[in-house]
Amino acid sequence: STVSVSLSYILGLVEHGSLDLDAISYPDRRLMMGMISWYPDCQDNRDELWRLVSNIFSHAGFSHFAGNIVSLYGFSFMLELYQPYYIIGPLFVVGVIDGSLAFYYTKPYRYALGVSHGVFSIIGMNFANGILNRCALPRLHIGFILYITLMMMFAEYLSYDESKNIAYICHWTSLVSGILGGFAFLL
């Protein structure tokens, strides 16, 4: 997942011709982070099913992309130490779709960007893996996994602010999806 998201960003850089740290994926500044609607047109986006997954391939700029990729790589690496990719991959896609479904159900006139809800899905899977396999994994690793995942959840709770252009509903829904999927499949 990290490679596919990174390749989409790199291909965009190749097409654009250079790295512009202030460039946004969507060229309309009125839609910064895709969180401002097209009022008064109010086009309903719920029938555009590709948005359930395609939003992970677009970012609001280099810092948004870099933060998401570093997090995705770090948390995926922690999980792949103990679980096979062919279980993590489908759970990641389901987590992304769940987060996007929640977003487009509650905010049908807006757009979501980034793979942060996929990161939260992986965080949820790490948490479930740490709980389910606590007897099979080294204690230090379990402590580290649970500490990092709980701190990320707590940081998300503390940073919650609806006035920011952050799709919190995607994060929380994907986190729950990752936890439930992890409890179901990460034995």
JSON list of C-alpha atoms in Angstrom, two decimals:
[
{"chain": "A", "resi": 1, "resn": "SER", "atom": "CA", "xyz": [0.00, 0.00, 0.00]},
{"chain": "A", "resi": 2, "resn": "THR", "atom": "CA", "xyz": [2.86, 2.38, 0.77]},
{"chain": "A", "resi": 3, "resn": "VAL", "atom": "CA", "xyz": [4.46, 1.70, -2.61]},
{"chain": "A", "resi": 4, "resn": "SER", "atom": "CA", "xyz": [1.23, 2.24, -4.55]},
{"chain": "A", "resi": 5, "resn": "VAL", "atom": "CA", "xyz": [0.45, 5.54, -2.81]},
{"chain": "A", "resi": 6, "resn": "SER", "atom": "CA", "xyz": [4.06, 6.71, -3.22]},
{"chain": "A", "resi": 7, "resn": "LEU", "atom": "CA", "xyz": [4.14, 5.77, -6.90]},
{"chain": "A", "resi": 8, "resn": "SER", "atom": "CA", "xyz": [0.96, 7.74, -7.55]},
{"chain": "A", "resi": 9, "resn": "TYR", "atom": "CA", "xyz": [2.55, 10.81, -5.97]},
{"chain": "A", "resi": 10, "resn": "ILE", "atom": "CA", "xyz": [5.83, 10.34, -7.87]},
{"chain": "A", "resi": 11, "resn": "LEU", "atom": "CA", "xyz": [3.95, 9.92, -11.16]},
{"chain": "A", "resi": 12, "resn": "GLY", "atom": "CA", "xyz": [2.17, 13.19, -10.41]},
{"chain": "A", "resi": 13, "resn": "LEU", "atom": "CA", "xyz": [5.56, 14.86, -9.86]},
{"chain": "A", "resi": 14, "resn": "VAL", "atom": "CA", "xyz": [6.84, 13.47, -13.16]},
{"chain": "A", "resi": 15, "resn": "GLU", "atom": "CA", "xyz": [3.77, 14.76, -14.98]},
{"chain": "A", "resi": 16, "resn": "HIS", "atom": "CA", "xyz": [4.02, 18.16, -13.25]},
{"chain": "A", "resi": 17, "resn": "GLY", "atom": "CA", "xyz": [7.74, 18.34, -13.98]},
{"chain": "A", "resi": 18, "resn": "SER", "atom": "CA", "xyz": [9.02, 19.44, -10.57]},
{"chain": "A", "resi": 19, "resn": "LEU", "atom": "CA", "xyz": [8.46, 19.23, -6.84]},
{"chain": "A", "resi": 20, "resn": "ASP", "atom": "CA", "xyz": [6.43, 22.19, -5.65]},
{"chain": "A", "resi": 21, "resn": "LEU", "atom": "CA", "xyz": [6.04, 22.00, -1.87]},
{"chain": "A", "resi": 22, "resn": "ASP", "atom": "CA", "xyz": [3.09, 24.39, -1.98]},
{"chain": "A", "resi": 23, "resn": "ALA", "atom": "CA", "xyz": [1.17, 22.58, -4.72]},
{"chain": "A", "resi": 24, "resn": "ILE", "atom": "CA", "xyz": [-2.07, 20.84, -3.87]},
{"chain": "A", "resi": 25, "resn": "SER", "atom": "CA", "xyz": [-3.40, 17.76, -5.61]},
{"chain": "A", "resi": 26, "resn": "TYR", "atom": "CA", "xyz": [-6.66, 19.43, -6.52]},
{"chain": "A", "resi": 27, "resn": "PRO", "atom": "CA", "xyz": [-5.96, 22.72, -8.35]},
{"chain": "A", "resi": 28, "resn": "ASP", "atom": "CA", "xyz": [-8.96, 24.66, -7.01]},
{"chain": "A", "resi": 29, "resn": "ARG", "atom": "CA", "xyz": [-7.89, 26.62, -3.89]},
{"chain": "A", "resi": 30, "resn": "ARG", "atom": "CA", "xyz": [-11.53, 26.92, -2.80]},
{"chain": "A", "resi": 31, "resn": "LEU", "atom": "CA", "xyz": [-11.48, 23.19, -2.15]},
{"chain": "A", "resi": 32, "resn": "MET", "atom": "CA", "xyz": [-8.39, 23.15, 0.10]},
{"chain": "A", "resi": 33, "resn": "MET", "atom": "CA", "xyz": [-8.10, 19.64, 1.52]},
{"chain": "A", "resi": 34, "resn": "GLY", "atom": "CA", "xyz": [-11.37, 18.96, -0.26]},
{"chain": "A", "resi": 35, "resn": "MET", "atom": "CA", "xyz": [-13.34, 19.83, 2.84]},
{"chain": "A", "resi": 36, "resn": "ILE", "atom": "CA", "xyz": [-15.19, 22.89, 1.51]},
{"chain": "A", "resi": 37, "resn": "SER", "atom": "CA", "xyz": [-18.29, 22.09, -0.52]},
{"chain": "A", "resi": 38, "resn": "TRP", "atom": "CA", "xyz": [-19.33, 23.40, -3.94]},
{"chain": "A", "resi": 39, "resn": "TYR", "atom": "CA", "xyz": [-22.11, 25.56, -2.41]},
{"chain": "A", "resi": 40, "resn": "PRO", "atom": "CA", "xyz": [-24.54, 26.59, -3.85]},
{"chain": "A", "resi": 41, "resn": "ASP", "atom": "CA", "xyz": [-24.33, 23.80, -6.47]},
{"chain": "A", "resi": 42, "resn": "CYS", "atom": "CA", "xyz": [-24.04, 21.11, -3.76]},
{"chain": "A", "resi": 43, "resn": "GLN", "atom": "CA", "xyz": [-23.20, 18.20, -6.01]},
{"chain": "A", "resi": 44, "resn": "ASP", "atom": "CA", "xyz": [-23.89, 14.92, -4.21]},
{"chain": "A", "resi": 45, "resn": "ASN", "atom": "CA", "xyz": [-20.74, 12.75, -4.41]},
{"chain": "A", "resi": 46, "resn": "ARG", "atom": "CA", "xyz": [-22.19, 9.53, -3.00]},
{"chain": "A", "resi": 47, "resn": "ASP", "atom": "CA", "xyz": [-22.81, 7.98, -6.42]},
{"chain": "A", "resi": 48, "resn": "GLU", "atom": "CA", "xyz": [-19.13, 8.34, -7.39]},
{"chain": "A", "resi": 49, "resn": "LEU", "atom": "CA", "xyz": [-18.04, 4.98, -6.03]},
{"chain": "A", "resi": 50, "resn": "TRP", "atom": "CA", "xyz": [-14.40, 5.31, -7.11]},
{"chain": "A", "resi": 51, "resn": "ARG", "atom": "CA", "xyz": [-14.00, 7.93, -4.36]},
{"chain": "A", "resi": 52, "resn": "LEU", "atom": "CA", "xyz": [-14.20, 5.14, -1.78]},
{"chain": "A", "resi": 53, "resn": "VAL", "atom": "CA", "xyz": [-10.61, 4.18, -2.65]},
{"chain": "A", "resi": 54, "resn": "SER", "atom": "CA", "xyz": [-9.21, 6.83, -4.99]},
{"chain": "A", "resi": 55, "resn": "ASN", "atom": "CA", "xyz": [-8.87, 9.45, -2.25]},
{"chain": "A", "resi": 56, "resn": "ILE", "atom": "CA", "xyz": [-5.82, 7.62, -0.87]},
{"chain": "A", "resi": 57, "resn": "PHE", "atom": "CA", "xyz": [-3.90, 8.52, -4.04]},
{"chain": "A", "resi": 58, "resn": "SER", "atom": "CA", "xyz": [-4.33, 12.31, -3.77]},
{"chain": "A", "resi": 59, "resn": "HIS", "atom": "CA", "xyz": [-2.85, 14.62, -1.14]},
{"chain": "A", "resi": 60, "resn": "ALA", "atom": "CA", "xyz": [-2.99, 18.30, -0.29]},
{"chain": "A", "resi": 61, "resn": "GLY", "atom": "CA", "xyz": [0.75, 18.81, -0.71]},
{"chain": "A", "resi": 62, "resn": "PHE", "atom": "CA", "xyz": [4.15, 17.35, 0.03]},
{"chain": "A", "resi": 63, "resn": "SER", "atom": "CA", "xyz": [3.93, 17.62, 3.83]},
{"chain": "A", "resi": 64, "resn": "HIS", "atom": "CA", "xyz": [0.52, 15.91, 3.81]},
{"chain": "A", "resi": 65, "resn": "PHE", "atom": "CA", "xyz": [1.90, 13.14, 1.59]},
{"chain": "A", "resi": 66, "resn": "ALA", "atom": "CA", "xyz": [5.11, 12.75, 3.64]},
{"chain": "A", "resi": 67, "resn": "GLY", "atom": "CA", "xyz": [3.28, 12.52, 6.97]},
{"chain": "A", "resi": 68, "resn": "ASN", "atom": "CA", "xyz": [0.87, 9.93, 5.65]},
{"chain": "A", "resi": 69, "resn": "ILE", "atom": "CA", "xyz": [3.58, 7.80, 4.03]},
{"chain": "A", "resi": 70, "resn": "VAL", "atom": "CA", "xyz": [5.89, 7.83, 7.05]},
{"chain": "A", "resi": 71, "resn": "SER", "atom": "CA", "xyz": [2.98, 6.80, 9.28]},
{"chain": "A", "resi": 72, "resn": "LEU", "atom": "CA", "xyz": [1.73, 4.18, 6.83]},
{"chain": "A", "resi": 73, "resn": "TYR", "atom": "CA", "xyz": [5.18, 2.69, 6.45]},
{"chain": "A", "resi": 74, "resn": "GLY", "atom": "CA", "xyz": [5.93, 2.67, 10.18]},
{"chain": "A", "resi": 75, "resn": "PHE", "atom": "CA", "xyz": [2.68, 1.12, 11.32]},
{"chain": "A", "resi": 76, "resn": "SER", "atom": "CA", "xyz": [2.58, -1.34, 8.40]},
{"chain": "A", "resi": 77, "resn": "PHE", "atom": "CA", "xyz": [6.13, -2.45, 9.21]},
{"chain": "A", "resi": 78, "resn": "MET", "atom": "CA", "xyz": [5.17, -3.07, 12.85]},
{"chain": "A", "resi": 79, "resn": "LEU", "atom": "CA", "xyz": [2.23, -5.19, 11.74]},
{"chain": "A", "resi": 80, "resn": "GLU", "atom": "CA", "xyz": [4.05, -7.08, 8.99]},
{"chain": "A", "resi": 81, "resn": "LEU", "atom": "CA", "xyz": [6.62, -8.32, 11.49]},
{"chain": "A", "resi": 82, "resn": "TYR", "atom": "CA", "xyz": [3.92, -10.69, 12.76]},
{"chain": "A", "resi": 83, "resn": "GLN", "atom": "CA", "xyz": [1.19, -10.94, 10.13]},
{"chain": "A", "resi": 84, "resn": "PRO", "atom": "CA", "xyz": [1.28, -11.84, 6.41]},
{"chain": "A", "resi": 85, "resn": "TYR", "atom": "CA", "xyz": [0.61, -9.21, 3.76]},
{"chain": "A", "resi": 86, "resn": "TYR", "atom": "CA", "xyz": [-2.21, -11.22, 2.18]},
{"chain": "A", "resi": 87, "resn": "ILE", "atom": "CA", "xyz": [-4.26, -10.78, 5.35]},
{"chain": "A", "resi": 88, "resn": "ILE", "atom": "CA", "xyz": [-3.25, -7.16, 6.01]},
{"chain": "A", "resi": 89, "resn": "GLY", "atom": "CA", "xyz": [-3.88, -5.98, 2.42]},
{"chain": "A", "resi": 90, "resn": "PRO", "atom": "CA", "xyz": [-7.60, -6.82, 2.20]},
{"chain": "A", "resi": 91, "resn": "LEU", "atom": "CA", "xyz": [-8.18, -5.53, 5.74]},
{"chain": "A", "resi": 92, "resn": "PHE", "atom": "CA", "xyz": [-6.47, -2.27, 4.74]},
{"chain": "A", "resi": 93, "resn": "VAL", "atom": "CA", "xyz": [-8.72, -1.88, 1.68]},
{"chain": "A", "resi": 94, "resn": "VAL", "atom": "CA", "xyz": [-11.84, -2.66, 3.76]},
{"chain": "A", "resi": 95, "resn": "GLY", "atom": "CA", "xyz": [-10.72, -0.10, 6.37]},
{"chain": "A", "resi": 96, "resn": "VAL", "atom": "CA", "xyz": [-10.23, 2.56, 3.68]},
{"chain": "A", "resi": 97, "resn": "ILE", "atom": "CA", "xyz": [-13.65, 1.83, 2.15]},
{"chain": "A", "resi": 98, "resn": "ASP", "atom": "CA", "xyz": [-15.33, 1.88, 5.58]},
{"chain": "A", "resi": 99, "resn": "GLY", "atom": "CA", "xyz": [-13.80, 5.27, 6.41]},
{"chain": "A", "resi": 100, "resn": "SER", "atom": "CA", "xyz": [-14.76, 6.69, 3.03]},
{"chain": "A", "resi": 101, "resn": "LEU", "atom": "CA", "xyz": [-18.31, 5.33, 3.31]},
{"chain": "A", "resi": 102, "resn": "ALA", "atom": "CA", "xyz": [-18.72, 7.03, 6.68]},
{"chain": "A", "resi": 103, "resn": "PHE", "atom": "CA", "xyz": [-17.36, 10.30, 5.28]},
{"chain": "A", "resi": 104, "resn": "TYR", "atom": "CA", "xyz": [-19.51, 10.37, 2.15]},
{"chain": "A", "resi": 105, "resn": "TYR", "atom": "CA", "xyz": [-22.60, 9.35, 4.13]},
{"chain": "A", "resi": 106, "resn": "THR", "atom": "CA", "xyz": [-22.20, 12.20, 6.63]},
{"chain": "A", "resi": 107, "resn": "LYS", "atom": "CA", "xyz": [-20.71, 14.79, 4.23]},
{"chain": "A", "resi": 108, "resn": "PRO", "atom": "CA", "xyz": [-22.04, 13.99, 0.74]},
{"chain": "A", "resi": 109, "resn": "TYR", "atom": "CA", "xyz": [-21.09, 17.38, -0.76]},
{"chain": "A", "resi": 110, "resn": "ARG", "atom": "CA", "xyz": [-17.43, 17.34, 0.26]},
{"chain": "A", "resi": 111, "resn": "TYR", "atom": "CA", "xyz": [-14.24, 15.60, -0.83]},
{"chain": "A", "resi": 112, "resn": "ALA", "atom": "CA", "xyz": [-11.70, 13.66, 1.24]},
{"chain": "A", "resi": 113, "resn": "LEU", "atom": "CA", "xyz": [-7.98, 13.49, 0.44]},
{"chain": "A", "resi": 114, "resn": "GLY", "atom": "CA", "xyz": [-5.14, 11.36, 1.74]},
{"chain": "A", "resi": 115, "resn": "VAL", "atom": "CA", "xyz": [-4.45, 7.93, 3.12]},
{"chain": "A", "resi": 116, "resn": "SER", "atom": "CA", "xyz": [-4.64, 8.86, 6.80]},
{"chain": "A", "resi": 117, "resn": "HIS", "atom": "CA", "xyz": [-7.77, 6.77, 7.31]},
{"chain": "A", "resi": 118, "resn": "GLY", "atom": "CA", "xyz": [-5.83, 3.80, 5.92]},
{"chain": "A", "resi": 119, "resn": "VAL", "atom": "CA", "xyz": [-3.13, 4.54, 8.49]},
{"chain": "A", "resi": 120, "resn": "PHE", "atom": "CA", "xyz": [-5.76, 4.43, 11.22]},
{"chain": "A", "resi": 121, "resn": "SER", "atom": "CA", "xyz": [-6.99, 1.11, 9.88]},
{"chain": "A", "resi": 122, "resn": "ILE", "atom": "CA", "xyz": [-3.43, -0.25, 10.23]},
{"chain": "A", "resi": 123, "resn": "ILE", "atom": "CA", "xyz": [-3.22, 1.26, 13.75]},
{"chain": "A", "resi": 124, "resn": "GLY", "atom": "CA", "xyz": [-6.41, -0.61, 14.66]},
{"chain": "A", "resi": 125, "resn": "MET", "atom": "CA", "xyz": [-4.99, -3.85, 13.27]},
{"chain": "A", "resi": 126, "resn": "ASN", "atom": "CA", "xyz": [-1.79, -3.32, 15.30]},
{"chain": "A", "resi": 127, "resn": "PHE", "atom": "CA", "xyz": [-3.88, -2.83, 18.44]},
{"chain": "A", "resi": 128, "resn": "ALA", "atom": "CA", "xyz": [-5.91, -5.99, 17.76]},
{"chain": "A", "resi": 129, "resn": "ASN", "atom": "CA", "xyz": [-2.74, -7.94, 16.95]},
{"chain": "A", "resi": 130, "resn": "GLY", "atom": "CA", "xyz": [-1.16, -6.83, 20.23]},
{"chain": "A", "resi": 131, "resn": "ILE", "atom": "CA", "xyz": [-4.19, -7.89, 22.25]},
{"chain": "A", "resi": 132, "resn": "LEU", "atom": "CA", "xyz": [-4.88, -11.18, 20.44]},
{"chain": "A", "resi": 133, "resn": "ASN", "atom": "CA", "xyz": [-1.29, -12.39, 20.26]},
{"chain": "A", "resi": 134, "resn": "ARG", "atom": "CA", "xyz": [-0.05, -11.09, 23.61]},
{"chain": "A", "resi": 135, "resn": "CYS", "atom": "CA", "xyz": [1.04, -14.57, 24.69]},
{"chain": "A", "resi": 136, "resn": "ALA", "atom": "CA", "xyz": [2.89, -15.38, 21.45]},
{"chain": "A", "resi": 137, "resn": "LEU", "atom": "CA", "xyz": [4.86, -12.14, 20.98]},
{"chain": "A", "resi": 138, "resn": "PRO", "atom": "CA", "xyz": [7.78, -10.83, 23.04]},
{"chain": "A", "resi": 139, "resn": "ARG", "atom": "CA", "xyz": [6.63, -8.68, 25.98]},
{"chain": "A", "resi": 140, "resn": "LEU", "atom": "CA", "xyz": [8.72, -5.70, 24.92]},
{"chain": "A", "resi": 141, "resn": "HIS", "atom": "CA", "xyz": [7.16, -5.77, 21.45]},
{"chain": "A", "resi": 142, "resn": "ILE", "atom": "CA", "xyz": [3.64, -6.04, 22.87]},
{"chain": "A", "resi": 143, "resn": "GLY", "atom": "CA", "xyz": [4.31, -3.12, 25.21]},
{"chain": "A", "resi": 144, "resn": "PHE", "atom": "CA", "xyz": [5.70, -1.03, 22.36]},
{"chain": "A", "resi": 145, "resn": "ILE", "atom": "CA", "xyz": [2.84, -1.87, 19.98]},
{"chain": "A", "resi": 146, "resn": "LEU", "atom": "CA", "xyz": [0.15, -1.12, 22.55]},
{"chain": "A", "resi": 147, "resn": "TYR", "atom": "CA", "xyz": [1.86, 2.05, 23.75]},
{"chain": "A", "resi": 148, "resn": "ILE", "atom": "CA", "xyz": [2.27, 3.48, 20.23]},
{"chain": "A", "resi": 149, "resn": "THR", "atom": "CA", "xyz": [-1.25, 2.58, 19.11]},
{"chain": "A", "resi": 150, "resn": "LEU", "atom": "CA", "xyz": [-2.89, 3.92, 22.26]},
{"chain": "A", "resi": 151, "resn": "MET", "atom": "CA", "xyz": [-0.86, 7.14, 22.06]},
{"chain": "A", "resi": 152, "resn": "MET", "atom": "CA", "xyz": [-1.98, 7.64, 18.45]},
{"chain": "A", "resi": 153, "resn": "MET", "atom": "CA", "xyz": [-5.61, 7.13, 19.46]},
{"chain": "A", "resi": 154, "resn": "PHE", "atom": "CA", "xyz": [-5.20, 9.53, 22.38]},
{"chain": "A", "resi": 155, "resn": "ALA", "atom": "CA", "xyz": [-3.45, 12.12, 20.18]},
{"chain": "A", "resi": 156, "resn": "GLU", "atom": "CA", "xyz": [-6.30, 11.90, 17.68]},
{"chain": "A", "resi": 157, "resn": "TYR", "atom": "CA", "xyz": [-8.79, 12.42, 20.49]},
{"chain": "A", "resi": 158, "resn": "LEU", "atom": "CA", "xyz": [-6.89, 15.46, 21.80]},
{"chain": "A", "resi": 159, "resn": "SER", "atom": "CA", "xyz": [-6.48, 17.03, 18.36]},
{"chain": "A", "resi": 160, "resn": "TYR", "atom": "CA", "xyz": [-10.16, 16.74, 17.46]},
{"chain": "A", "resi": 161, "resn": "ASP", "atom": "CA", "xyz": [-11.38, 20.07, 16.12]},
{"chain": "A", "resi": 162, "resn": "GLU", "atom": "CA", "xyz": [-14.21, 20.27, 13.60]},
{"chain": "A", "resi": 163, "resn": "SER", "atom": "CA", "xyz": [-13.00, 23.67, 12.38]},
{"chain": "A", "resi": 164, "resn": "LYS", "atom": "CA", "xyz": [-9.88, 22.04, 10.88]},
{"chain": "A", "resi": 165, "resn": "ASN", "atom": "CA", "xyz": [-9.93, 20.50, 7.42]},
{"chain": "A", "resi": 166, "resn": "ILE", "atom": "CA", "xyz": [-9.51, 16.97, 8.74]},
{"chain": "A", "resi": 167, "resn": "ALA", "atom": "CA", "xyz": [-11.95, 14.15, 8.05]},
{"chain": "A", "resi": 168, "resn": "TYR", "atom": "CA", "xyz": [-12.09, 12.77, 11.60]},
{"chain": "A", "resi": 169, "resn": "ILE", "atom": "CA", "xyz": [-15.03, 10.52, 10.77]},
{"chain": "A", "resi": 170, "resn": "CYS", "atom": "CA", "xyz": [-12.76, 8.66, 8.29]},
{"chain": "A", "resi": 171, "resn": "HIS", "atom": "CA", "xyz": [-10.06, 8.21, 10.94]},
{"chain": "A", "resi": 172, "resn": "TRP", "atom": "CA", "xyz": [-12.35, 6.88, 13.65]},
{"chain": "A", "resi": 173, "resn": "THR", "atom": "CA", "xyz": [-14.39, 4.63, 11.36]},
{"chain": "A", "resi": 174, "resn": "SER", "atom": "CA", "xyz": [-11.26, 3.12, 9.80]},
{"chain": "A", "resi": 175, "resn": "LEU", "atom": "CA", "xyz": [-9.74, 2.64, 13.26]},
{"chain": "A", "resi": 176, "resn": "VAL", "atom": "CA", "xyz": [-12.80, 0.68, 14.40]},
{"chain": "A", "resi": 177, "resn": "SER", "atom": "CA", "xyz": [-12.77, -1.28, 11.12]},
{"chain": "A", "resi": 178, "resn": "GLY", "atom": "CA", "xyz": [-9.09, -2.15, 11.65]},
{"chain": "A", "resi": 179, "resn": "ILE", "atom": "CA", "xyz": [-9.71, -3.25, 15.23]},
{"chain": "A", "resi": 180, "resn": "LEU", "atom": "CA", "xyz": [-12.72, -5.41, 14.32]},
{"chain": "A", "resi": 181, "resn": "GLY", "atom": "CA", "xyz": [-11.02, -6.85, 11.23]},
{"chain": "A", "resi": 182, "resn": "GLY", "atom": "CA", "xyz": [-7.90, -7.51, 13.29]},
{"chain": "A", "resi": 183, "resn": "PHE", "atom": "CA", "xyz": [-9.84, -9.34, 15.98]},
{"chain": "A", "resi": 184, "resn": "ALA", "atom": "CA", "xyz": [-11.54, -11.43, 13.29]},
{"chain": "A", "resi": 185, "resn": "PHE", "atom": "CA", "xyz": [-8.52, -12.36, 11.14]},
{"chain": "A", "resi": 186, "resn": "LEU", "atom": "CA", "xyz": [-5.20, -11.77, 12.92]},
{"chain": "A", "resi": 187, "resn": "LEU", "atom": "CA", "xyz": [-4.89, -14.92, 15.02]}
]
